[in-house]
Amino acid sequence: CIPAVSAGRERPGAHRHAAMARGQQKIQAQKKAQEKAAKNKPPKSQLAAREKAVKYKCPVCLTQFTSGVPAKEHFDAKHPKDPRSDPETWPA
């Protein structure tokens, strides 16, 4: 920090001005750190990964499943009278 006193006299606003310059540096450093972190951070949304994992979709209620066993159990429990009980024939 720059001293506000020079040769026995106080310079008006000298100390305040020096602090503001450091404040500006701090703000710039924070912005730079945020931008760097945003580049390296994976996206928070997992929707794309979830869409890739979905392999089965119930043709009646459109519930999504990642494997055939829970899909078959769901279909047998929720839609017992529907003839489309094989998850392998369902559209993905």
Coordinates of C-alpha atoms in Angstrom, one line a residue:
C1 CA 0.0 0.0 0.0
I2 CA 1.3 3.5 -0.8
P3 CA 1.7 5.7 2.2
A4 CA -0.6 8.7 2.3
V5 CA 2.0 10.9 3.9
S6 CA 4.8 12.4 1.9
A7 CA 7.4 14.8 3.4
G8 CA 5.2 15.5 6.3
R9 CA 2.2 16.4 4.3
E10 CA -0.8 14.2 3.6
R11 CA -1.9 13.8 0.0
P12 CA -5.6 13.8 -0.2
G13 CA -7.1 10.5 -1.6
A14 CA -3.7 8.9 -2.1
H15 CA -4.4 5.9 0.2
R16 CA -7.9 5.5 -1.2
H17 CA -6.7 5.5 -4.8
A18 CA -4.1 2.8 -4.2
A19 CA -6.7 0.6 -2.6
M20 CA -9.0 1.0 -5.6
A21 CA -6.3 -0.1 -8.0
R22 CA -5.7 -3.3 -6.0
G23 CA -9.5 -3.8 -5.8
Q24 CA -9.6 -3.7 -9.6
Q25 CA -6.8 -6.3 -9.8
K26 CA -8.8 -8.5 -7.5
I27 CA -11.9 -8.2 -9.6
Q28 CA -10.0 -9.0 -12.7
A29 CA -8.3 -12.0 -11.1
Q30 CA -11.6 -13.3 -9.9
K31 CA -13.2 -13.0 -13.4
K32 CA -10.2 -14.8 -14.9
A33 CA -10.4 -17.6 -12.3
Q34 CA -14.1 -18.0 -13.0
E35 CA -13.5 -18.3 -16.7
K36 CA -10.7 -20.8 -16.2
A37 CA -12.9 -22.9 -13.9
A38 CA -15.8 -22.8 -16.3
K39 CA -13.6 -24.1 -19.1
N40 CA -12.3 -27.0 -17.0
K41 CA -15.6 -27.9 -15.3
P42 CA -17.9 -30.5 -17.0
P43 CA -21.5 -29.4 -17.6
K44 CA -23.8 -29.8 -14.6
S45 CA -26.6 -31.2 -16.7
Q46 CA -26.6 -35.0 -17.2
L47 CA -29.5 -35.0 -19.7
A48 CA -27.2 -35.9 -22.7
A49 CA -25.6 -38.8 -20.9
R50 CA -29.0 -40.0 -19.7
E51 CA -30.4 -39.9 -23.3
K52 CA -27.5 -42.1 -24.4
A53 CA -28.2 -44.6 -21.6
V54 CA -31.9 -45.0 -22.4
K55 CA -32.4 -48.2 -24.4
Y56 CA -36.0 -49.0 -23.8
K57 CA -39.1 -46.8 -23.7
C58 CA -42.5 -48.2 -22.7
P59 CA -44.8 -47.9 -25.7
V60 CA -47.8 -47.2 -23.5
C61 CA -46.7 -44.7 -20.9
L62 CA -43.3 -43.7 -22.4
T63 CA -41.3 -44.5 -19.2
Q64 CA -37.6 -44.8 -20.0
F65 CA -35.4 -47.7 -19.0
T66 CA -31.7 -48.5 -19.3
S67 CA -32.1 -52.3 -19.4
G68 CA -34.7 -54.9 -20.4
V69 CA -35.3 -56.5 -17.0
P70 CA -36.9 -53.5 -15.2
A71 CA -38.7 -52.6 -18.5
K72 CA -40.3 -56.1 -18.6
E73 CA -41.2 -55.9 -14.9
H74 CA -42.7 -52.5 -15.4
F75 CA -44.7 -53.6 -18.4
D76 CA -46.0 -56.8 -16.6
A77 CA -47.0 -54.8 -13.5
K78 CA -48.5 -51.7 -15.1
H79 CA -49.9 -52.9 -18.4
P80 CA -50.7 -56.6 -18.0
K81 CA -53.4 -56.7 -20.7
D82 CA -51.4 -55.1 -23.4
P83 CA -49.9 -57.7 -25.9
R84 CA -46.6 -55.8 -26.5
S85 CA -44.8 -57.3 -23.5
D86 CA -41.4 -57.9 -25.0
P87 CA -39.1 -54.9 -24.4
E88 CA -36.8 -56.0 -27.3
T89 CA -39.6 -55.0 -29.7
W90 CA -40.1 -51.5 -28.2
P91 CA -38.8 -48.4 -29.9
A92 CA -35.8 -46.9 -28.2

